[in-house]
XYZ file of C-alpha atoms in Angstrom:
374
model
C -20.576 -8.592 75.169
C -24.080 -9.844 74.349
C -24.340 -13.340 72.858
C -26.898 -14.357 70.257
C -28.417 -17.801 69.898
C -26.354 -18.319 66.754
C -23.123 -17.527 68.585
C -23.967 -20.044 71.299
C -24.677 -22.721 68.688
C -21.411 -21.910 66.899
C -19.501 -21.983 70.174
C -20.794 -25.475 70.899
C -19.935 -26.673 67.372
C -16.489 -25.101 67.707
C -15.841 -26.927 70.977
C -16.786 -30.244 69.378
C -14.669 -29.597 66.282
C -11.582 -28.640 68.287
C -11.653 -32.115 69.882
C -10.575 -33.715 66.587
C -7.945 -31.051 65.836
C -4.209 -31.183 66.681
C -3.349 -29.641 70.056
C -1.843 -26.536 68.456
C -5.158 -25.669 66.787
C -6.843 -25.927 70.194
C -4.235 -23.512 71.580
C -4.851 -21.138 68.675
C -8.621 -21.134 69.268
C -8.194 -20.597 73.004
C -5.849 -17.668 72.337
C -8.260 -15.980 69.891
C -11.586 -16.567 71.668
C -11.504 -13.201 73.429
C -10.791 -11.194 70.271
C -12.661 -13.079 67.555
C -16.218 -14.343 67.494
C -16.988 -18.032 67.816
C -18.634 -17.826 64.375
C -15.398 -16.611 62.754
C -13.308 -19.207 64.581
C -15.722 -21.986 63.624
C -15.326 -21.091 59.950
C -11.546 -20.965 60.357
C -11.381 -24.391 62.020
C -13.630 -25.848 59.310
C -11.077 -24.518 56.810
C -8.272 -26.169 58.814
C -10.197 -29.446 58.764
C -10.382 -29.297 54.967
C -6.660 -28.478 54.794
C -5.657 -31.315 57.136
C -7.877 -33.810 55.298
C -6.170 -32.803 52.053
C -2.717 -33.299 53.600
C -3.717 -36.847 54.597
C -5.340 -37.718 51.248
C -2.284 -36.461 49.315
C 0.140 -38.452 51.472
C 1.942 -35.304 52.627
C 1.621 -36.558 56.199
C 1.794 -40.107 57.464
C -0.730 -39.306 60.194
C -3.834 -41.471 60.119
C -6.081 -38.822 61.674
C -6.190 -35.039 61.763
C -5.418 -34.994 65.487
C -2.122 -36.809 64.918
C -0.699 -34.342 62.353
C 2.533 -33.009 63.910
C 3.802 -29.435 63.789
C 6.730 -30.597 61.656
C 4.367 -31.174 58.711
C 3.381 -27.491 58.732
C 6.946 -26.370 59.364
C 8.335 -28.352 56.391
C 5.359 -27.914 54.049
C 6.732 -27.213 50.584
C 5.594 -24.127 48.725
C 4.442 -26.255 45.782
C 2.287 -28.340 48.109
C 0.750 -25.225 49.674
C 0.013 -23.845 46.194
C -1.471 -27.177 45.125
C -3.921 -27.053 48.022
C -5.261 -23.699 46.901
C -5.357 -24.878 43.282
C -7.454 -27.791 44.512
C -9.818 -25.357 46.256
C -10.164 -23.170 43.173
C -10.715 -25.989 40.707
C -13.079 -28.281 42.604
C -16.761 -28.436 41.678
C -19.346 -27.443 44.264
C -22.780 -29.035 43.960
C -25.499 -26.359 43.905
C -28.342 -28.604 42.753
C -28.944 -32.140 41.544
C -27.769 -31.356 38.022
C -25.619 -28.284 38.498
C -22.174 -27.504 39.882
C -20.135 -24.337 40.131
C -16.579 -23.274 40.875
C -15.843 -21.659 44.258
C -16.006 -17.867 44.534
C -12.640 -16.139 44.843
C -13.759 -14.592 48.111
C -14.271 -18.090 49.544
C -10.745 -19.194 48.579
C -9.325 -15.930 49.919
C -10.968 -16.583 53.281
C -9.229 -19.955 53.496
C -5.901 -18.311 52.678
C -6.531 -15.777 55.451
C -7.494 -18.537 57.883
C -4.298 -20.501 57.253
C -2.185 -17.355 57.330
C -3.626 -16.565 60.736
C -2.795 -20.042 62.074
C 0.751 -20.057 60.657
C 1.367 -16.510 61.930
C 0.296 -17.612 65.405
C 2.511 -20.716 65.347
C 5.614 -18.839 64.112
C 5.354 -15.622 66.158
C 2.910 -15.934 69.054
C 3.752 -19.323 70.574
C 6.538 -20.376 72.903
C 8.168 -23.762 73.513
C 10.212 -24.850 76.525
C 13.216 -22.925 75.207
C 11.219 -19.722 74.854
C 11.167 -19.947 71.059
C 8.161 -20.047 68.695
C 7.022 -23.544 67.715
C 8.754 -23.012 64.359
C 9.974 -20.105 62.200
C 9.404 -21.036 58.556
C 6.016 -19.636 57.438
C 5.207 -20.921 53.955
C 1.831 -19.155 53.957
C 3.582 -15.777 53.684
C 4.476 -16.790 50.122
C 0.840 -17.374 49.130
C -0.787 -14.391 47.438
C -4.388 -13.389 48.013
C -6.100 -13.003 44.644
C -8.160 -9.922 45.300
C -11.513 -9.724 43.582
C -11.118 -6.894 41.095
C -14.398 -5.049 40.986
C -15.122 -1.335 41.006
C -17.511 0.234 43.492
C -19.815 1.009 40.582
C -19.837 -2.614 39.441
C -20.617 -3.837 42.957
C -23.389 -1.259 43.347
C -24.834 -2.172 39.953
C -24.790 -5.868 40.869
C -26.736 -5.131 44.046
C -29.301 -3.026 42.194
C -30.218 -5.929 39.889
C -30.981 -8.246 42.813
C -33.246 -6.082 44.975
C -36.744 -4.614 44.784
C -36.792 -1.440 42.707
C -39.006 1.633 42.908
C -42.209 0.661 44.790
C -41.762 -3.091 44.336
C -41.146 -3.617 48.053
C -44.575 -2.191 48.910
C -46.179 -4.192 46.077
C -44.513 -7.328 47.406
C -45.970 -6.844 50.891
C -49.403 -6.183 49.354
C -49.048 -9.434 47.390
C -48.286 -11.479 50.516
C -51.119 -9.801 52.425
C -53.817 -10.026 49.749
C -52.873 -12.344 46.882
C -50.542 -15.137 47.994
C -53.245 -17.236 49.670
C -55.385 -17.176 46.532
C -52.624 -18.978 44.648
C -52.705 -21.928 47.062
C -55.088 -24.880 46.508
C -58.169 -24.942 48.750
C -57.720 -27.185 51.764
C -54.030 -27.806 51.030
C -51.462 -28.013 53.834
C -49.684 -25.018 52.336
C -52.847 -22.939 52.632
C -53.538 -24.116 56.190
C -49.994 -23.302 57.327
C -50.034 -19.937 55.564
C -53.247 -18.909 57.327
C -51.690 -19.894 60.627
C -48.416 -18.031 59.997
C -49.624 -15.128 57.853
C -49.318 -12.386 60.488
C -45.939 -13.670 61.679
C -44.476 -13.970 58.193
C -45.803 -10.571 57.164
C -44.251 -9.024 60.265
C -40.888 -10.601 59.404
C -40.925 -9.425 55.784
C -42.179 -5.979 56.784
C -39.490 -5.606 59.436
C -36.675 -6.503 57.032
C -37.983 -3.947 54.533
C -38.670 -1.379 57.247
C -35.421 -1.463 59.192
C -32.620 -3.130 57.207
C -31.666 -5.454 60.061
C -29.753 -8.690 59.521
C -31.415 -12.083 59.820
C -29.497 -12.889 63.006
C -30.608 -9.587 64.532
C -34.227 -10.429 63.720
C -34.225 -13.974 65.108
C -32.665 -12.756 68.371
C -35.302 -10.091 69.034
C -37.048 -10.429 72.398
C -40.366 -8.894 73.393
C -38.529 -6.436 75.645
C -36.636 -5.152 72.579
C -39.776 -3.668 70.994
C -40.772 -0.062 71.676
C -44.081 0.725 69.970
C -44.275 4.210 71.425
C -41.069 5.400 69.743
C -41.129 2.851 66.890
C -37.640 1.562 67.701
C -36.110 -1.844 68.367
C -33.001 -2.958 70.250
C -30.723 -5.401 68.423
C -27.452 -7.236 68.939
C -25.066 -6.293 66.145
C -22.033 -8.189 64.882
C -19.454 -8.568 67.620
C -22.165 -8.648 70.274
C -22.673 -4.866 70.261
C -26.076 -3.625 71.411
C -27.791 -0.985 69.307
C -31.162 0.751 69.017
C -32.594 1.635 65.618
C -35.772 3.281 64.247
C -38.286 1.208 62.303
C -40.850 2.272 59.701
C -44.132 2.729 61.676
C -46.059 0.465 59.282
C -43.626 -2.356 60.036
C -44.176 -1.876 63.764
C -47.933 -2.086 63.149
C -47.420 -5.385 61.339
C -45.479 -6.651 64.356
C -48.315 -5.497 66.630
C -50.834 -7.417 64.496
C -48.684 -10.508 64.861
C -48.362 -10.117 68.620
C -52.170 -9.927 68.887
C -52.427 -13.563 67.728
C -49.025 -14.850 68.916
C -50.076 -16.232 72.309
C -53.214 -18.021 71.183
C -51.985 -19.354 67.865
C -48.537 -20.508 69.001
C -49.390 -21.298 72.638
C -46.694 -18.825 73.678
C -46.132 -16.831 76.846
C -45.528 -13.084 76.920
C -42.520 -12.855 79.199
C -40.208 -9.938 78.438
C -37.339 -12.288 77.653
C -39.364 -14.425 75.200
C -38.279 -14.394 71.567
C -40.552 -12.390 69.279
C -40.589 -14.700 66.264
C -41.408 -18.307 67.070
C -42.600 -21.504 65.452
C -45.265 -23.858 66.764
C -43.650 -27.007 68.124
C -45.375 -30.260 68.998
C -45.098 -29.564 72.727
C -44.018 -25.932 73.056
C -43.084 -23.034 70.789
C -39.448 -22.505 69.818
C -37.616 -19.468 68.442
C -37.343 -19.329 64.661
C -33.936 -20.325 63.324
C -32.049 -18.224 60.763
C -32.476 -20.948 58.157
C -36.255 -20.997 58.645
C -36.434 -17.241 58.113
C -34.233 -17.495 55.013
C -36.548 -20.208 53.628
C -39.729 -18.220 54.150
C -38.219 -15.103 52.525
C -37.176 -17.210 49.545
C -40.639 -18.792 49.337
C -42.578 -15.524 49.272
C -40.215 -13.623 46.978
C -40.196 -16.494 44.492
C -43.988 -16.585 44.540
C -44.043 -12.839 43.854
C -41.547 -13.075 41.008
C -41.240 -16.669 39.857
C -37.748 -16.147 38.448
C -36.355 -14.112 41.346
C -36.143 -15.585 44.813
C -34.384 -13.387 47.340
C -32.640 -13.647 50.683
C -33.067 -11.576 53.868
C -29.824 -9.829 52.914
C -31.388 -8.657 49.645
C -34.329 -7.208 51.600
C -31.734 -5.427 53.751
C -30.136 -4.075 50.549
C -33.566 -2.917 49.360
C -34.157 -0.961 52.565
C -30.652 0.541 52.432
C -31.092 1.705 48.840
C -34.481 3.257 49.615
C -33.105 5.019 52.714
C -30.181 6.428 50.748
C -32.447 7.661 47.955
C -34.781 9.264 50.500
C -32.155 10.997 52.675
C -28.838 11.047 50.836
C -27.268 10.787 54.302
C -24.516 8.159 54.276
C -23.815 8.522 57.998
C -27.461 7.876 58.834
C -27.303 4.813 56.587
C -24.154 3.565 58.354
C -25.811 3.913 61.747
C -29.027 2.221 60.628
C -27.238 -0.769 59.095
C -24.534 -1.038 61.752
C -21.722 -0.356 59.274
C -18.360 1.023 60.383
C -17.087 1.791 56.876
C -18.352 4.456 54.489
C -17.082 2.384 51.543
C -19.572 -0.370 52.368
C -22.412 2.089 52.838
C -21.489 3.816 49.568
C -22.605 0.717 47.665
C -26.177 1.950 48.062
C -25.446 5.339 46.558
C -23.984 5.384 43.076
C -24.528 8.804 41.488
C -22.073 8.090 38.655
C -24.082 5.029 37.646
C -27.314 7.038 37.836
C -25.796 9.801 35.684
C -24.631 7.232 33.131
C -28.085 5.679 32.984
C -29.715 9.094 32.514
C -27.179 9.978 29.798
C -27.923 6.693 28.023
C -31.643 7.467 28.186
C -31.099 10.932 26.707
C -28.893 9.544 23.935
C -31.621 7.026 23.150
C -34.218 9.800 22.910
C -31.869 11.717 20.606
C -31.437 8.655 18.378
C -35.206 8.130 18.182
C -35.705 11.789 17.313
C -33.118 11.648 14.512
C -34.719 8.496 13.120
C -38.095 10.275 13.024
C -36.542 13.212 11.160
């Protein structure tokens, strides 16, 4: 299984986090490492940390530290206490900006329920003490319901459509970055200097997102050997460490070629096959771009294009997917291009019922206007 830079970082963070966890959490992680990604396990253990900290703050355990929390606390945890933890999660305020807070998304709370269910299931069915019995039998988490997010496929598809580039806006956006963005920056400013240095790189990144639909992690892990300009394809590492090869819009490959023409000189980079494609200029040597850096630059350019609408790499992926579906109508091609295993996920980009409803509404509006004229 191929490992990305992000997975290696998460694996290291996971190892450090496990050190402050009770021994049984360490056993759980060790048992699941071969079947679940380090990224998933890291998120789970972060959820356990929040849960254990809550147990201590509420006086449900006498342990002074997370590491000291005994199995008996989980075994004897009252249903009301378990429910109160999830009420706490649902009702707490999350800071989104200096003057703004929001309540957690249901999907976030559901993930924490799933994480704790997984741990309790392991402790009550997949462990063994000296007597050959599970660590304990009573699983209070089985009594906690997952509050599924009730949303139709049409509603989800409609929500996506309001947050992506429509019609030819993706092409107009790339034109804006190529020809107009610099003009909006003050002469001699640091922003203008850095843009001129990074213009070809940033354009290549934006163009590749809109010309292939790859994920941000797939982009930041691209190596020079993964680019095939003859066939206009790239090799990527999908979720789960699976290797895949996908076609790219030729214009996007040309933008990458333009970037590579200046990459060595401008970033003092080598051209070894194993070198990362997208890099930043460090004080001593170049370093591969991090996911967060790519997310920031996408947000910066999309907000400059539409001042009230900054976007993420995932929204550029959605834009590509919608355009591909409109162009081909082939859901299986879409699944392969995006690395999806489920047609229900891919179907979000094709919503004929919504399109029919919109057309019907337009026709009814024309009819109303005609009657008003008469």
